[in-house]
Short mmCIF file of C-alpha atoms in Angstrom, two decimals:
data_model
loop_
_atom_site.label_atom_id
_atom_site.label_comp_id
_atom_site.label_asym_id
_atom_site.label_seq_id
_atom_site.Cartn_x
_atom_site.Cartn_y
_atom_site.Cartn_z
CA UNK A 1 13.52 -11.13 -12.62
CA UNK A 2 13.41 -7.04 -11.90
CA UNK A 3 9.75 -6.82 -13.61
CA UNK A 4 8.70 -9.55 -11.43
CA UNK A 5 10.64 -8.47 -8.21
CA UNK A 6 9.36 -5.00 -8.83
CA UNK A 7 5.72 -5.94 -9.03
CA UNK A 8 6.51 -8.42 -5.95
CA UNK A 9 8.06 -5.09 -4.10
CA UNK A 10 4.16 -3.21 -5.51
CA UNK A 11 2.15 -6.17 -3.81
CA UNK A 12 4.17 -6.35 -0.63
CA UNK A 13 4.39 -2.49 -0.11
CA UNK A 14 0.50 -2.18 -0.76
CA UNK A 15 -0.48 -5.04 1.90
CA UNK A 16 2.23 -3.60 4.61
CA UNK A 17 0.02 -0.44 3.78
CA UNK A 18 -3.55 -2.09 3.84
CA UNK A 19 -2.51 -3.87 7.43
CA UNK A 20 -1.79 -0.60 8.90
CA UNK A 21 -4.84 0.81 8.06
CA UNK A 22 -7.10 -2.33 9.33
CA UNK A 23 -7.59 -3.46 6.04
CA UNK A 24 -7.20 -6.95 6.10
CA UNK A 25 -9.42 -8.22 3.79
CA UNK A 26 -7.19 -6.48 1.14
CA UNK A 27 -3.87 -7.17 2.61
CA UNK A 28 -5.19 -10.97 2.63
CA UNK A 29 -5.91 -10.69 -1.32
CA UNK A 30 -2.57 -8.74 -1.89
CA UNK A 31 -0.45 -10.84 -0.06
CA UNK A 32 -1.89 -14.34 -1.62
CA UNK A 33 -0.86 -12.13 -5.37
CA UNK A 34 2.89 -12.01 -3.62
CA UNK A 35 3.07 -15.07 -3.32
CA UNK A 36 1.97 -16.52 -6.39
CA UNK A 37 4.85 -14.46 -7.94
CA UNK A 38 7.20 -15.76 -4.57
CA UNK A 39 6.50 -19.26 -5.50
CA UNK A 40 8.18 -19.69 -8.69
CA UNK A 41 11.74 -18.79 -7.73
CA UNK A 42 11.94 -22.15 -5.20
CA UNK A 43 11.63 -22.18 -1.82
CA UNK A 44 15.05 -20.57 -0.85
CA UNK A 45 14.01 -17.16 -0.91
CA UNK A 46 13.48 -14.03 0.95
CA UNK A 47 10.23 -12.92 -1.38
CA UNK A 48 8.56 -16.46 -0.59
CA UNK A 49 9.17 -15.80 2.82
CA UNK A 50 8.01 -12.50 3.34
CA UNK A 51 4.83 -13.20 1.67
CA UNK A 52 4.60 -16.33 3.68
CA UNK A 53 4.99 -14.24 7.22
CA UNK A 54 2.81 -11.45 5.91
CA UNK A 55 0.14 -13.94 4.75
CA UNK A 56 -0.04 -15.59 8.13
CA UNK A 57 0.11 -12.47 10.26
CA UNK A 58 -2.96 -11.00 8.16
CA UNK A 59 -4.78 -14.33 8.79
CA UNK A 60 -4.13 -14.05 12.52
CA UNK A 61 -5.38 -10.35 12.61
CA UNK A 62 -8.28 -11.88 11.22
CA UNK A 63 -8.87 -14.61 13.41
CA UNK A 64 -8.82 -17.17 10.54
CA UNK A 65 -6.19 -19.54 12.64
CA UNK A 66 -7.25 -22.54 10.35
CA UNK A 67 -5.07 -20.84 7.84
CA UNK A 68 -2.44 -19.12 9.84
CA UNK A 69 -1.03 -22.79 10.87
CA UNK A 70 -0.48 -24.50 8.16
CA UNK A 71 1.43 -21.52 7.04
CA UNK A 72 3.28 -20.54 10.52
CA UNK A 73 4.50 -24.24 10.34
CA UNK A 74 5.98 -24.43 7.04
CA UNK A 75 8.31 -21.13 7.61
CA UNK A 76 9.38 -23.02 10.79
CA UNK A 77 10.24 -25.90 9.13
CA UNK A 78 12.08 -23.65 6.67
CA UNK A 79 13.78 -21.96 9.46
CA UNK A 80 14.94 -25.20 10.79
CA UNK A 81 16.36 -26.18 8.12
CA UNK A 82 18.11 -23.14 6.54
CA UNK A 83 18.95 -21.32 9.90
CA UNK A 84 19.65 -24.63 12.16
CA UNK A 85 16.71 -25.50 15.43
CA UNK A 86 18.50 -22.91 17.40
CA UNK A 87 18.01 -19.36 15.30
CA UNK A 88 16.11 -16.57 16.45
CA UNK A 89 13.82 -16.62 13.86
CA UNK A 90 12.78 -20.50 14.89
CA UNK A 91 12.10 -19.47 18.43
CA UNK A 92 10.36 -16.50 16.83
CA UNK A 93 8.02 -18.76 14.79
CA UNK A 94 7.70 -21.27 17.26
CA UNK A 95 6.12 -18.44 19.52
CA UNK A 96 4.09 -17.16 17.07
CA UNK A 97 2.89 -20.75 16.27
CA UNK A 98 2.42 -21.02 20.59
CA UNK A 99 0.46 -18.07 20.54
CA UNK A 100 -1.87 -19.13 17.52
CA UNK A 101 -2.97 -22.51 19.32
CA UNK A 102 -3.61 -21.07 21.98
CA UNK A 103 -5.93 -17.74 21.14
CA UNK A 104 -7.48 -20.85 18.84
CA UNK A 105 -8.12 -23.01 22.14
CA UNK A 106 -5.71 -25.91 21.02
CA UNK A 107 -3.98 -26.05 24.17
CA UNK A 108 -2.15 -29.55 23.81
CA UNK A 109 -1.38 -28.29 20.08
CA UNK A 110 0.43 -25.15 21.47
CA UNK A 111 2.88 -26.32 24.75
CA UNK A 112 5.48 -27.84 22.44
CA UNK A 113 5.77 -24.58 20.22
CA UNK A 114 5.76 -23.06 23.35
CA UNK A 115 8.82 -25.48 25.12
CA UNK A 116 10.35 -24.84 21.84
CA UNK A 117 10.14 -21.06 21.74
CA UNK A 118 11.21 -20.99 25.77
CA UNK A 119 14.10 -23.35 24.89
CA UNK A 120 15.63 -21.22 22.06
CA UNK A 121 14.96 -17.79 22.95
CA UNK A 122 16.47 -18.56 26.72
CA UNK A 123 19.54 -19.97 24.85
CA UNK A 124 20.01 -16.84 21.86
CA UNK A 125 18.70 -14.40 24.12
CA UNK A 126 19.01 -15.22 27.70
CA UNK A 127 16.48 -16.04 30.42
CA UNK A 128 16.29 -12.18 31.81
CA UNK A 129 15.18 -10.89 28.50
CA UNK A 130 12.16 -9.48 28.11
CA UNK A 131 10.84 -11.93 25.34
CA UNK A 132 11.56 -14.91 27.76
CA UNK A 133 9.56 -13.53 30.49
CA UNK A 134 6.79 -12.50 28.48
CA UNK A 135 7.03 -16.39 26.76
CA UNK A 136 7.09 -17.55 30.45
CA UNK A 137 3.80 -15.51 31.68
CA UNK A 138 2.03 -16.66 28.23
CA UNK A 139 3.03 -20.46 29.36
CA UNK A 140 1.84 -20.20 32.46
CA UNK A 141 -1.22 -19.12 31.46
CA UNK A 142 -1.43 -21.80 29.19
CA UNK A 143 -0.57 -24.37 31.82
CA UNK A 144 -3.67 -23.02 33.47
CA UNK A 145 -6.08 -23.96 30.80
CA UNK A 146 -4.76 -27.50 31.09
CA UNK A 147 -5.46 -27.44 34.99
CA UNK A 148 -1.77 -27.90 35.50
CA UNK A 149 -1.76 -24.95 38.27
CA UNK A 150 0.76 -25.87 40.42
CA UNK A 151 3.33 -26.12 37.08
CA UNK A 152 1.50 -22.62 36.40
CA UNK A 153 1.85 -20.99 39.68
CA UNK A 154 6.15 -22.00 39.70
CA UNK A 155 6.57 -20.14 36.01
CA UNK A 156 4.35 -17.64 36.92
CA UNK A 157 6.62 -17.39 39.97
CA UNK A 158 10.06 -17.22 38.20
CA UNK A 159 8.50 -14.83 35.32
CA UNK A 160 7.58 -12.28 38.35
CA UNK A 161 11.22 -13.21 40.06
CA UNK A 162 13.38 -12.31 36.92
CA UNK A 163 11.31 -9.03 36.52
CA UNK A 164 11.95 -8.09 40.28
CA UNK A 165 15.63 -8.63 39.71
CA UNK A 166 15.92 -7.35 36.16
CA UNK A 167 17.63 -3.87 36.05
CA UNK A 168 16.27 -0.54 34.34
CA UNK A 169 17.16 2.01 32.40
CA UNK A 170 15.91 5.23 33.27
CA UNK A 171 16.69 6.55 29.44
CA UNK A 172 17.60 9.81 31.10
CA UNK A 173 21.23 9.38 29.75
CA UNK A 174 20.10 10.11 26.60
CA UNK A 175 19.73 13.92 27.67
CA UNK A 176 23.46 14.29 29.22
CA UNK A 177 26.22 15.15 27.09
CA UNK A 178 28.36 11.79 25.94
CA UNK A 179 31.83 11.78 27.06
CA UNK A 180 33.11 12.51 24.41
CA UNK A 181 31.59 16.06 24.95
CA UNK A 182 32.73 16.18 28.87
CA UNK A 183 34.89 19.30 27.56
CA UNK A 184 31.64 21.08 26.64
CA UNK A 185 29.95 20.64 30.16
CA UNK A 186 32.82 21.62 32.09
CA UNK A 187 32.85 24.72 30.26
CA UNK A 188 29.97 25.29 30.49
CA UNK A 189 30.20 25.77 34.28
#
């Protein structure tokens, strides 16, 4: 299995390198060779999913969503079942399969990723973060396209409420000395 995992290391590293430079075309055709090699070791493993979640990103940078789906929902139903419904990685997925309805205009197709994705991001990673609020705006905006504005205009609410409330880090701590130096200031004096 090194040959194999070694060329498999060659394909990823060279479409990671063709989707950085813009080259998706390439990164498409280099990414469907890692996965051909992926395939053959069963579906419980890391090289299958890699290729999987590069394959589909390089299809959505591409705007080819008719491919990106069926894709975007197998690794979620993979998640499911290795992780359990309530990993990271399934809200993860779930957004990204959210977000791929609805740049495609398949709004009805997209709220339930979306519910999904609000449901267990809020629980793993709390409804203040970041992610959540940015899941909630993206909702709400979907919510719109159905003409469901008042449902819209209360997310869009809370998402604006949480950021109001949500403290910040000025990242200027990063310039004092630690505490563990407080000796070294003080002398400094």
């Amino acid at each position: 299995m090194s040959i194999v995992n070694d060329i498999w290391k060659i394909y990823r590293a060279s479409a990671e390198s063709c989707v950085k430079a813009g080259q998706y075309a390439d990164a498409e055709r280099l990414w469907l060779a890692a996965l051909e090699v992926a395939e053959d070791y069963g579906p419980d493993n890391a090289m299958l999913t890699t290729s999987l979640e590069g394959l589909a990103e390089v299809f959505w940078y591409q705007g080819k969503h008719e491919f990106a789906a069926p894709i975007c929902r197998r690794l979620l139903r993979m998640y499911e079942q290795k992780l359990g419904h309530n990993h990271q990685d399934v809200g993860t997925m779930s957004y990204n399969l959210a977000l791929l309805y609805h740049s495609w205009g398949k709004y009805v197709e997209a709220e339930p990723f979306y519910k999904l994705s609000m449901s267990v991001k809020t629980r793993v990673l709390g409804g203040r973060h970041p992610e959540v609020i940015a899941l909630l705006g993206n909702y709400a905006d979907l919510l719109l396209m159905l003409d469901r504005v008042e449902e819209a205009r209360e997310l869009k609410a809370l998402a604006e409420k949480v950021k109001a409330t949500s403290w910040k880090k000025t990242g200027n701590w990063q310039a004092m000395p630690s505490p563990e130096n407080s000796e070294t200031l003080s002398s400094q004096k």
